[in-house]
Short mmCIF file of C-alpha atoms and ligand atoms in Angstrom, two decimals:
data_model
loop_
_atom_site.label_atom_id
_atom_site.label_comp_id
_atom_site.label_asym_id
_atom_site.label_seq_id
_atom_site.Cartn_x
_atom_site.Cartn_y
_atom_site.Cartn_z
CA MET R 1 103.58 136.52 87.31
CA THR R 2 100.11 136.43 85.72
CA VAL R 3 99.52 135.47 82.14
CA PRO R 4 99.00 138.64 80.04
CA GLY R 5 95.33 138.87 78.74
CA THR R 6 94.35 139.56 75.20
CA SER R 7 93.92 143.32 75.62
CA LEU R 8 97.44 143.60 77.03
CA LEU R 9 98.82 141.49 74.25
CA ASN R 10 97.08 143.70 71.71
CA GLN R 11 98.93 146.75 73.22
CA PHE R 12 102.31 145.00 72.85
CA ALA R 13 101.49 144.01 69.24
CA ALA R 14 100.50 147.65 68.42
CA ILE R 15 104.07 148.74 69.24
CA VAL R 16 105.73 146.44 66.61
CA GLY R 17 102.78 145.84 64.24
CA GLU R 18 100.75 142.66 64.01
CA ALA R 19 103.23 141.20 61.45
CA TYR R 20 105.91 141.23 64.04
CA ALA R 21 103.93 139.99 67.06
CA LEU R 22 103.79 136.23 66.77
CA ARG R 23 100.87 134.60 68.52
CA ASP R 24 100.29 131.59 66.33
CA PRO R 25 101.67 128.46 68.27
CA SER R 26 103.27 126.97 65.14
CA SER R 27 105.37 130.21 64.50
CA ILE R 28 106.24 130.47 68.17
CA VAL R 29 107.62 126.86 68.54
CA PRO R 30 111.17 127.56 67.27
CA TYR R 31 111.56 130.21 70.04
CA LEU R 32 110.62 127.79 72.90
CA THR R 33 113.33 125.02 72.88
CA GLU R 34 117.15 125.52 73.18
CA PRO R 35 119.67 123.56 71.28
CA ARG R 36 120.03 120.65 73.83
CA GLU R 37 116.27 120.48 74.28
CA LYS R 38 116.74 120.45 77.99
CA PHE R 39 114.46 123.50 78.56
CA VAL R 40 111.10 124.00 76.79
CA GLY R 41 109.03 127.08 77.63
CA ARG R 42 105.65 128.53 76.82
CA THR R 43 104.78 132.11 75.81
CA PRO R 44 101.70 133.94 74.63
CA MET R 45 103.64 136.13 72.22
CA VAL R 46 107.04 136.73 70.54
CA LEU R 47 107.69 140.37 69.77
CA ARG R 48 110.22 141.24 66.95
CA PRO R 49 110.95 144.96 67.22
CA GLY R 50 112.57 146.63 64.34
CA SER R 51 113.91 149.73 66.14
CA VAL R 52 115.44 150.83 69.49
CA ALA R 53 112.37 153.01 70.09
CA GLU R 54 110.14 149.93 69.76
CA VAL R 55 112.19 148.01 72.32
CA SER R 56 111.95 150.99 74.63
CA ALA R 57 108.17 151.21 74.15
CA ILE R 58 107.88 147.45 74.90
CA MET R 59 109.88 147.79 78.15
CA ARG R 60 107.91 150.84 79.19
CA LEU R 61 104.56 148.97 78.74
CA ALA R 62 106.12 145.86 80.40
CA HIS R 63 107.27 147.98 83.34
CA ASP R 64 103.85 149.76 83.76
CA THR R 65 101.98 146.39 83.61
CA GLY R 66 104.37 144.18 85.42
CA THR R 67 104.78 141.97 82.44
CA ALA R 68 107.83 139.67 82.39
CA ILE R 69 110.16 139.98 79.37
CA VAL R 70 112.61 137.33 78.10
CA PRO R 71 115.23 138.75 75.57
CA GLN R 72 116.29 136.39 72.87
CA GLY R 73 119.04 136.50 70.27
CA GLY R 74 119.93 133.42 68.05
CA ASN R 75 118.58 131.06 70.68
CA THR R 76 121.91 129.02 70.76
CA GLY R 77 122.53 129.64 74.48
CA LEU R 78 123.36 126.44 76.30
CA VAL R 79 121.94 127.16 79.93
CA GLY R 80 118.38 128.03 79.18
CA GLY R 81 118.61 131.85 79.64
CA GLN R 82 116.69 132.72 76.59
CA ILE R 83 113.74 130.26 77.15
CA PRO R 84 110.62 131.58 79.02
CA SER R 85 109.12 129.74 81.91
CA ALA R 86 106.61 127.02 81.43
CA ASP R 87 103.62 128.99 82.79
CA ALA R 88 103.19 131.16 79.64
CA SER R 89 103.52 134.32 81.65
CA GLN R 90 106.61 135.69 79.95
CA ILE R 91 106.80 137.44 76.58
CA ILE R 92 109.89 136.92 74.41
CA VAL R 93 111.52 139.88 72.68
CA SER R 94 113.51 138.59 69.76
CA LEU R 95 116.20 141.03 68.68
CA THR R 96 116.59 139.39 65.13
CA ARG R 97 115.38 142.44 63.23
CA LEU R 98 117.71 144.77 64.94
CA ASN R 99 120.64 143.77 62.77
CA ARG R 100 122.01 146.83 61.16
CA VAL R 101 125.72 147.80 60.90
CA ARG R 102 125.57 151.49 62.02
CA ALA R 103 129.13 152.43 61.51
CA VAL R 104 132.57 151.12 60.69
CA ASP R 105 135.49 153.41 61.76
CA VAL R 106 138.69 151.93 60.39
CA ASP R 107 140.92 154.62 61.99
CA SER R 108 139.57 153.90 65.39
CA ASN R 109 139.44 150.14 64.68
CA THR R 110 135.77 149.88 65.80
CA MET R 111 132.45 148.82 64.34
CA THR R 112 129.09 149.83 65.86
CA VAL R 113 126.55 147.12 65.21
CA GLU R 114 122.99 146.35 66.42
CA ALA R 115 122.35 143.48 68.87
CA GLY R 116 120.52 141.21 66.30
CA LEU R 117 123.48 141.05 63.81
CA THR R 118 124.74 137.49 63.68
CA LEU R 119 128.36 136.80 64.72
CA ALA R 120 129.16 135.49 61.26
CA MET R 121 127.95 138.79 59.73
CA ALA R 122 129.94 140.79 62.21
CA GLN R 123 133.05 138.85 61.20
CA THR R 124 132.27 139.54 57.52
CA THR R 125 131.77 143.24 58.19
CA ALA R 126 135.22 143.42 59.64
CA ASP R 127 136.73 141.38 56.79
CA ASP R 128 135.18 143.75 54.25
CA VAL R 129 137.41 146.61 55.61
CA ASP R 130 140.47 144.29 55.93
CA ARG R 131 140.09 143.94 59.63
CA LEU R 132 139.40 140.99 62.01
CA PHE R 133 136.72 140.59 64.56
CA PRO R 134 138.16 137.62 66.40
CA LEU R 135 135.19 136.23 68.31
CA SER R 136 134.58 132.68 66.95
CA LEU R 137 132.21 130.07 68.06
CA ALA R 138 130.77 126.95 66.41
CA SER R 139 127.23 128.60 66.59
CA GLU R 140 128.57 131.75 64.79
CA GLY R 141 126.10 131.39 61.90
CA SER R 142 123.21 131.77 64.22
CA CYS R 143 124.18 133.48 67.54
CA GLN R 144 123.89 137.24 67.64
CA ILE R 145 126.03 139.90 69.02
CA GLY R 146 123.51 140.83 71.75
CA GLY R 147 123.57 137.18 72.84
CA ASN R 148 127.32 136.97 72.68
CA LEU R 149 127.68 140.04 74.86
CA SER R 150 124.95 138.99 77.36
CA THR R 151 126.72 135.66 77.83
CA ASN R 152 130.18 137.09 77.66
CA ALA R 153 130.87 134.40 75.03
CA GLY R 154 134.40 132.90 74.76
CA GLY R 155 135.16 130.44 71.90
CA THR R 156 138.38 129.63 70.28
CA SER R 157 140.23 132.88 70.16
CA VAL R 158 140.15 133.93 73.93
CA LEU R 159 143.79 132.95 74.32
CA ALA R 160 144.92 135.74 72.01
CA TYR R 161 141.99 138.33 71.99
CA GLY R 162 139.97 137.78 75.23
CA ASN R 163 136.26 137.04 75.54
CA ALA R 164 133.31 139.16 74.37
CA ARG R 165 133.81 141.57 77.29
CA GLU R 166 137.37 142.41 76.26
CA LEU R 167 136.14 142.99 72.60
CA THR R 168 133.55 145.61 73.56
CA LEU R 169 134.14 149.41 73.94
CA GLY R 170 130.50 150.69 74.26
CA LEU R 171 126.87 149.55 74.62
CA GLU R 172 123.40 150.84 74.00
CA VAL R 173 120.95 149.38 76.41
CA VAL R 174 117.12 149.64 76.97
CA LEU R 175 116.61 149.43 80.79
CA PRO R 176 113.75 147.61 82.45
CA SER R 177 112.11 151.14 82.85
CA GLY R 178 112.13 151.65 79.17
CA GLU R 179 114.87 154.31 79.42
CA ILE R 180 117.61 154.16 76.70
CA TRP R 181 121.22 154.29 77.84
CA ASP R 182 123.42 155.44 75.03
CA GLY R 183 126.84 154.36 75.96
CA LEU R 184 128.12 153.81 72.41
CA ARG R 185 131.61 155.28 73.02
CA LYS R 186 134.60 154.23 70.95
CA LEU R 187 137.14 155.15 73.74
CA ARG R 188 140.05 152.94 74.52
CA LYS R 189 140.56 154.94 77.74
CA ASP R 190 137.64 156.27 79.84
CA ASN R 191 137.84 156.51 83.65
CA THR R 192 134.80 158.49 84.29
CA GLY R 193 133.00 156.60 87.12
CA TYR R 194 131.61 153.08 87.24
CA ASP R 195 132.02 151.02 84.08
CA LEU R 196 128.29 150.45 83.27
CA LYS R 197 128.84 148.37 80.21
CA ASP R 198 130.52 145.70 82.22
CA VAL R 199 127.45 145.44 84.29
CA PHE R 200 125.32 144.44 81.36
CA ILE R 201 127.93 142.26 79.63
CA GLY R 202 127.43 138.65 80.96
CA ALA R 203 124.13 139.67 82.65
CA GLU R 204 122.13 137.16 80.45
CA GLY R 205 119.28 139.58 79.79
CA THR R 206 118.47 140.09 83.57
CA LEU R 207 119.31 143.70 83.75
CA GLY R 208 118.23 145.22 80.43
CA ILE R 209 118.09 144.58 76.63
CA ILE R 210 121.33 145.33 74.82
CA THR R 211 120.37 146.91 71.51
CA ALA R 212 123.84 147.91 69.93
CA ALA R 213 127.52 147.77 70.71
CA VAL R 214 130.74 149.23 69.71
CA LEU R 215 133.22 146.37 69.06
CA LYS R 216 137.02 146.35 68.73
CA LEU R 217 138.56 145.50 65.24
CA PHE R 218 142.10 144.09 64.85
CA PRO R 219 144.57 143.85 62.07
CA LYS R 220 143.78 140.97 59.79
CA PRO R 221 146.51 138.23 59.81
CA ARG R 222 148.51 138.01 56.54
CA GLY R 223 149.01 134.31 57.16
CA ILE R 224 147.24 131.45 59.05
CA SER R 225 148.51 127.96 59.54
CA VAL R 226 146.79 125.35 61.60
CA ALA R 227 148.60 122.26 62.99
CA PHE R 228 146.65 119.19 63.82
CA VAL R 229 148.78 117.02 66.24
CA GLY R 230 148.48 113.63 67.89
CA VAL R 231 149.80 113.45 71.54
CA ALA R 232 149.84 110.63 74.07
CA ASP R 233 148.09 112.34 76.89
CA PRO R 234 147.14 115.75 78.38
CA PRO R 235 150.60 116.29 80.06
CA ALA R 236 152.11 116.04 76.56
CA ALA R 237 149.43 118.45 75.25
CA LEU R 238 150.39 120.95 77.98
CA ALA R 239 154.01 120.63 77.14
CA LEU R 240 153.17 121.17 73.49
CA LEU R 241 151.26 124.27 74.42
CA ASN R 242 154.41 125.66 76.20
CA VAL R 243 156.62 125.01 73.18
CA ALA R 244 153.97 126.63 70.98
CA ARG R 245 153.79 129.76 73.31
CA GLY R 246 157.52 130.01 73.28
CA LYS R 247 157.95 129.70 69.46
CA ALA R 248 154.85 131.83 68.38
CA GLY R 249 154.28 134.38 71.17
CA THR R 250 151.28 136.46 70.34
CA ALA R 251 150.94 134.61 67.01
CA LEU R 252 149.50 131.64 68.85
CA THR R 253 145.74 132.38 68.38
CA ALA R 254 144.21 129.14 69.32
CA ALA R 255 145.12 126.05 71.12
CA GLU R 256 142.34 123.35 71.33
CA ILE R 257 142.38 119.82 72.69
CA MET R 258 140.11 116.82 71.98
CA SER R 259 140.01 113.22 73.19
CA ARG R 260 140.27 110.22 70.79
CA LEU R 261 136.56 109.52 71.35
CA ALA R 262 135.80 113.08 70.29
CA LEU R 263 137.81 112.82 67.05
CA GLU R 264 136.39 109.31 66.22
CA THR R 265 132.77 110.57 66.67
CA VAL R 266 133.18 113.66 64.60
CA VAL R 267 134.93 111.63 61.79
CA ALA R 268 132.13 109.03 61.90
CA HIS R 269 129.23 111.49 61.90
CA LEU R 270 130.12 114.69 60.25
CA PRO R 271 129.64 114.44 56.46
CA GLY R 272 132.94 114.62 54.59
CA ALA R 273 135.12 114.70 57.83
CA ARG R 274 138.23 112.64 57.93
CA ASP R 275 140.99 111.89 60.42
CA PRO R 276 144.10 114.10 59.36
CA LEU R 277 146.45 111.64 60.89
CA ALA R 278 147.23 108.03 59.67
CA GLU R 279 147.30 106.33 63.04
CA PRO R 280 145.02 106.80 66.12
CA HIS R 281 146.41 108.75 69.12
CA GLY R 282 145.12 109.18 72.65
CA TRP R 283 144.61 112.94 72.35
CA TYR R 284 144.69 115.62 69.73
CA MET R 285 145.63 119.28 69.69
CA MET R 286 144.94 122.01 67.22
CA LEU R 287 147.18 124.96 67.17
CA GLU R 288 146.35 127.98 65.16
CA ILE R 289 149.26 130.44 64.24
CA SER R 290 148.34 133.86 62.82
CA SER R 291 151.10 135.97 61.35
CA PRO R 292 150.90 139.63 60.93
CA ASN R 293 153.62 139.16 58.12
CA SER R 294 152.84 136.44 55.64
CA GLN R 295 151.72 132.88 55.04
CA ALA R 296 155.24 131.68 54.88
CA ASP R 297 155.96 133.13 58.33
CA ALA R 298 152.94 131.38 59.83
CA GLU R 299 154.09 128.05 58.38
CA GLN R 300 157.62 128.53 59.50
CA ILE R 301 156.43 129.08 62.95
CA VAL R 302 154.48 125.79 62.90
CA GLU R 303 157.56 124.06 61.53
CA ALA R 304 159.60 125.41 64.35
CA ILE R 305 157.06 124.22 66.91
CA PHE R 306 157.13 120.70 65.32
CA GLU R 307 160.84 120.56 65.33
CA THR R 308 161.28 121.37 69.03
CA ALA R 309 158.28 119.17 70.04
CA MET R 310 159.62 116.19 68.10
CA GLU R 311 163.07 116.57 69.53
CA ARG R 312 161.59 116.66 73.00
CA GLY R 313 159.38 113.68 72.28
CA ILE R 314 156.22 115.48 73.08
CA VAL R 315 154.28 114.81 69.82
CA GLU R 316 153.55 111.52 68.14
CA ASP R 317 152.51 112.78 64.77
CA GLY R 318 151.24 116.05 63.26
CA VAL R 319 150.31 117.82 60.02
CA ARG R 320 149.91 121.47 59.20
CA SER R 321 147.37 122.99 56.91
CA GLU R 322 148.57 123.54 53.40
CA SER R 323 145.79 125.89 52.34
CA LEU R 324 142.97 127.92 53.79
CA GLU R 325 140.59 125.20 52.83
CA GLN R 326 142.52 122.59 54.81
CA ALA R 327 142.75 124.84 57.84
CA ALA R 328 138.87 125.29 57.53
CA ALA R 329 138.54 121.45 57.30
CA PHE R 330 140.59 121.06 60.64
CA TRP R 331 138.36 123.70 62.17
CA ARG R 332 135.19 121.91 60.92
CA LEU R 333 136.32 118.95 63.01
CA ARG R 334 136.67 121.03 66.10
CA HIS R 335 133.35 122.97 65.63
CA GLY R 336 131.48 119.77 64.92
CA LEU R 337 132.18 118.27 68.33
CA SER R 338 129.19 119.84 70.21
CA ASP R 339 126.74 118.53 67.73
CA VAL R 340 127.95 115.01 66.99
CA GLN R 341 127.76 113.82 70.77
CA LYS R 342 124.07 113.20 70.20
CA PHE R 343 124.96 110.25 67.88
CA LEU R 344 126.32 108.37 71.01
CA GLY R 345 123.00 108.91 72.97
CA GLY R 346 122.62 111.00 76.10
CA SER R 347 125.42 113.37 77.14
CA ILE R 348 125.92 115.04 80.57
CA LYS R 349 127.79 118.45 80.16
CA HIS R 350 130.27 120.60 81.95
CA ASP R 351 131.65 123.89 80.97
CA VAL R 352 134.51 124.31 83.39
CA ALA R 353 137.79 126.17 83.58
CA VAL R 354 140.90 125.70 85.84
CA PRO R 355 144.28 127.24 85.73
CA VAL R 356 145.84 125.90 82.48
CA SER R 357 148.52 124.11 84.62
CA ALA R 358 145.84 122.08 86.39
CA ILE R 359 144.25 120.71 83.25
CA PRO R 360 146.00 117.36 83.18
CA GLU R 361 145.10 116.76 86.80
CA LEU R 362 141.45 117.84 86.14
CA LEU R 363 140.98 115.56 83.18
CA SER R 364 142.55 112.62 84.99
CA ARG R 365 140.63 112.96 88.21
CA ALA R 366 137.33 114.00 86.67
CA GLU R 367 137.31 111.05 84.29
CA THR R 368 137.91 108.64 87.17
CA ALA R 369 135.21 110.43 89.22
CA MET R 370 132.60 110.36 86.41
CA GLN R 371 133.16 106.70 85.72
CA ALA R 372 132.84 105.90 89.41
CA VAL R 373 129.40 107.57 89.43
CA ILE R 374 128.24 105.77 86.21
CA PRO R 375 130.40 102.72 85.37
CA ASN R 376 131.09 102.20 81.57
CA SER R 377 130.16 105.85 80.73
CA ARG R 378 132.45 107.37 78.18
CA PRO R 379 134.29 110.71 78.86
CA PHE R 380 134.03 113.05 75.80
CA PRO R 381 136.31 115.99 76.79
CA PHE R 382 137.33 118.68 74.35
CA GLY R 383 137.87 122.31 74.56
CA HIS R 384 140.11 125.44 74.78
CA LEU R 385 143.31 124.16 76.42
CA GLY R 386 144.98 127.44 75.76
CA ASP R 387 142.62 129.35 78.24
CA GLY R 388 141.89 126.50 80.58
CA ASN R 389 138.31 125.93 79.53
CA ILE R 390 137.33 122.32 79.07
CA HIS R 391 133.91 120.90 78.04
CA LEU R 392 134.18 117.89 80.17
CA ASN R 393 131.24 115.96 78.78
CA LEU R 394 130.16 112.42 79.64
CA THR R 395 128.53 110.16 77.10
CA GLN R 396 126.15 107.48 78.22
CA PRO R 397 127.30 103.72 78.34
CA ALA R 398 126.22 102.15 75.12
CA ASP R 399 123.77 99.73 76.79
CA MET R 400 122.15 102.24 79.29
CA ASP R 401 118.74 103.86 78.84
CA LYS R 402 119.22 107.55 77.89
CA LYS R 403 116.58 108.82 80.37
CA ALA R 404 118.09 106.85 83.16
CA PHE R 405 121.58 108.22 82.32
CA LEU R 406 120.42 111.79 82.05
CA ALA R 407 118.58 111.43 85.36
CA ARG R 408 122.07 111.27 86.96
CA TRP R 409 123.00 114.75 85.64
CA ASP R 410 123.25 116.50 88.99
CA GLU R 411 125.18 113.69 90.62
CA VAL R 412 127.78 113.57 87.81
CA ASN R 413 128.05 117.49 87.97
CA GLN R 414 128.58 117.41 91.72
CA ALA R 415 131.43 114.96 91.44
CA VAL R 416 133.17 117.06 88.60
CA HIS R 417 132.49 120.42 90.23
CA ALA R 418 134.06 119.33 93.54
CA ILE R 419 137.33 118.62 91.71
CA VAL R 420 137.03 121.86 89.72
CA THR R 421 136.57 123.93 92.87
CA GLU R 422 139.38 122.17 94.55
CA LEU R 423 141.68 123.07 91.67
CA GLY R 424 140.67 126.80 91.92
CA GLY R 425 138.37 126.62 88.85
CA THR R 426 134.91 127.71 87.78
CA VAL R 427 131.74 125.78 87.09
CA SER R 428 130.76 127.96 84.15
CA ALA R 429 133.67 129.15 81.98
CA GLU R 430 131.80 130.61 78.94
CA HIS R 431 128.15 129.54 78.76
CA GLY R 432 126.82 131.46 81.79
CA ILE R 433 124.27 130.48 84.48
CA GLY R 434 120.86 130.83 82.99
CA THR R 435 118.38 128.45 84.54
CA LEU R 436 120.65 125.41 84.37
CA LYS R 437 123.23 126.54 86.94
CA ARG R 438 121.15 129.07 88.92
CA ASP R 439 121.06 126.92 92.08
CA LEU R 440 124.77 126.41 91.79
CA LEU R 441 125.57 130.04 91.89
CA PRO R 442 125.41 130.55 95.69
CA THR R 443 127.61 127.48 96.18
CA VAL R 444 130.33 129.12 94.23
CA LYS R 445 129.84 132.94 95.22
CA SER R 446 130.43 134.26 98.54
CA PRO R 447 127.47 135.88 100.43
CA VAL R 448 129.02 139.15 99.87
CA GLU R 449 129.20 138.66 96.03
CA MET R 450 125.56 137.33 96.05
CA GLY R 451 124.42 140.33 98.03
CA VAL R 452 126.09 142.81 95.53
CA MET R 453 124.42 140.96 92.63
CA ARG R 454 121.04 141.03 94.18
CA ALA R 455 121.54 144.79 95.00
CA LEU R 456 122.41 145.52 91.41
CA LYS R 457 119.37 143.60 90.21
CA ALA R 458 117.00 145.36 92.62
CA ALA R 459 118.36 148.79 91.61
CA LEU R 460 117.92 148.26 87.81
CA ASP R 461 114.96 146.07 87.88
CA PRO R 462 113.02 146.77 90.98
CA THR R 463 109.79 145.05 89.81
CA GLY R 464 111.65 141.91 88.59
CA ILE R 465 110.39 141.87 84.94
CA MET R 466 113.72 141.36 83.24
CA ASN R 467 114.21 137.73 82.50
CA PRO R 468 113.02 136.41 85.85
CA GLY R 469 114.17 133.21 87.18
CA LYS R 470 117.65 133.42 85.44
CA VAL R 471 120.96 133.80 87.06
CA LEU R 472 119.80 134.74 90.58
C1 LIG S 1 127.10 124.37 68.63
C2 LIG S 1 127.30 125.40 69.77
C3 LIG S 1 128.67 125.81 70.03
C4 LIG S 1 128.85 126.77 71.12
N1 LIG S 1 130.14 127.14 71.26
C5 LIG S 1 130.32 128.07 72.16
C6 LIG S 1 131.68 128.52 72.51
O1 LIG S 1 132.66 128.00 71.98
N2 LIG S 1 131.78 129.56 73.42
C7 LIG S 1 130.75 130.11 73.99
O2 LIG S 1 130.91 131.10 74.82
N3 LIG S 1 129.54 129.74 73.82
C8 LIG S 1 129.23 128.71 72.88
N4 LIG S 1 127.95 128.34 72.64
C9 LIG S 1 126.80 128.98 73.35
C10 LIG S 1 126.15 130.18 72.56
O3 LIG S 1 126.30 130.04 71.21
C11 LIG S 1 126.55 131.44 73.10
O4 LIG S 1 126.18 131.45 74.48
C12 LIG S 1 126.04 132.64 72.41
O5 LIG S 1 126.73 133.83 72.84
C13 LIG S 1 124.57 132.92 72.57
O6 LIG S 1 124.12 133.85 71.60
P1 LIG S 1 122.55 133.87 71.16
O7 LIG S 1 122.46 135.07 70.28
O8 LIG S 1 122.21 132.68 70.62
O9 LIG S 1 121.89 134.14 72.52
P2 LIG S 1 120.54 133.46 73.11
O10 LIG S 1 120.77 131.95 73.21
O11 LIG S 1 119.27 133.90 72.32
O12 LIG S 1 120.57 134.05 74.60
C14 LIG S 1 121.54 133.90 75.53
C15 LIG S 1 121.32 134.70 76.68
O13 LIG S 1 121.48 136.03 76.41
C16 LIG S 1 120.26 136.84 76.55
N5 LIG S 1 120.14 137.80 75.52
C17 LIG S 1 120.17 137.46 74.15
N6 LIG S 1 120.20 138.65 73.37
C18 LIG S 1 120.19 139.60 74.30
C19 LIG S 1 120.12 141.08 74.18
N7 LIG S 1 120.20 141.61 73.01
N8 LIG S 1 120.06 141.81 75.28
C20 LIG S 1 120.01 141.23 76.60
N9 LIG S 1 119.98 139.94 76.76
C21 LIG S 1 120.16 139.05 75.57
C22 LIG S 1 119.14 135.76 76.65
O14 LIG S 1 118.05 136.23 77.46
C23 LIG S 1 119.87 134.61 77.25
O15 LIG S 1 119.98 134.72 78.75
C24 LIG S 1 127.77 127.28 71.65
C25 LIG S 1 126.49 126.94 71.30
C26 LIG S 1 126.27 125.99 70.35
C27 LIG S 1 124.84 125.66 70.02
#
């Protein structure tokens, strides 16, 4: 693609107004690097439209002039999908100003929100009407609904409520042609032809720009209790998960696991964090119980889980939150894990999922395999045990050069992904494909699947202007 010239940039700027067309390099910088600083792009302009009509006009001009567009939400994506290429040919469209709550329909249990609303604000909007919007990620203060849907985000509540796709009833999308598809339906049942919303959810901005969505609301739990538990190893964690499922049923709303190194690191580097347990343990689990009845009910369920797990010798020690503040403090430890790894130097990441029953085998085999590739490297696994998704990260050996360690990224990935594939798993559970895993896609999808995906892309974006170079 060619770099857009000044006259074309002026036409784009005229659509949103000069104040919302950033050209000055210093104001553009924050849009060019993603959280891990693995991808750094260049762009001649960041457009910040304030209405769907402006997004549509931008896409129409882009379509007519063959200009590549990169949609960007909160810029918290972890696979480089929101970052433009390095040749300065692609214009970023930031959805940040499209952040209105259009409607809340309590009787239908839905809210209709614009793509730029942050996830935290969406949660607050639900809370204000005594409802729950359950999507929850460590990045929720910055990530936006449009980004969440475009990556089909997962997070800590997938076990009970499903991922972003399952939380969405309707969408409004600006197509690469500039046409607006208004699919903002609130229907729980609608079998009228192909489900177009599912095409755009998880498409990582390669098929169109999501501008609004109808999201599902749920009853707000009347009691929440979080247990923080020490266990010897992953088989014990799995046994505890089974006890918790049996005692709590649908009240089990999260089941997270973290290694000792993960807990030690977050306690050492997150201000105000402390180890909830007196003695060190090999592994830790967090179980969240949400009761539709009362706080006492939630606490009783946790006690019943503890009792059975202690009787069976599954847990070594455990505490339950005594207040909402303490529950939040436990969650702070879990949500801090992504960020604190940087204090140990370089980190090679994996976002994999396997059937829940295969998690102990995955952890044991992958740790051995990673350490065989880089001796003395330190596995730093944590994640969503309840839905089978583990962030199987590897921290560099203390005495190794960070650059030399990170240069082995692909080699370590290959060793881990081979085991994941053998166990019937996936190499991207919730972060998506973006640029980071684009070349992996044909190795995990059949030629038939790749063909269908390419046909969809060609049908919706025949000139290839929508986030080129991502996913396919
Ligand atoms: C600390 C931390 C913790 C995280 N934890 C989790 C987790 O638990 N689970 C999880 O799933 N993810 C997690 N993530 C990843 C990230 O937060 C999610 O992928 C999030 O959904 C991205 O939203 P965003 O608004 O930041 O999107 P961006 O990063 O801006 O964009 C992500 C992708 O979506 C596209 N896009 C953005 N907005 C639109 C739109 N309106 N229309 C079309 N395409 C669009 C972009 O082009 C890009 O391909 C975490 C990230 C961080 C930094």
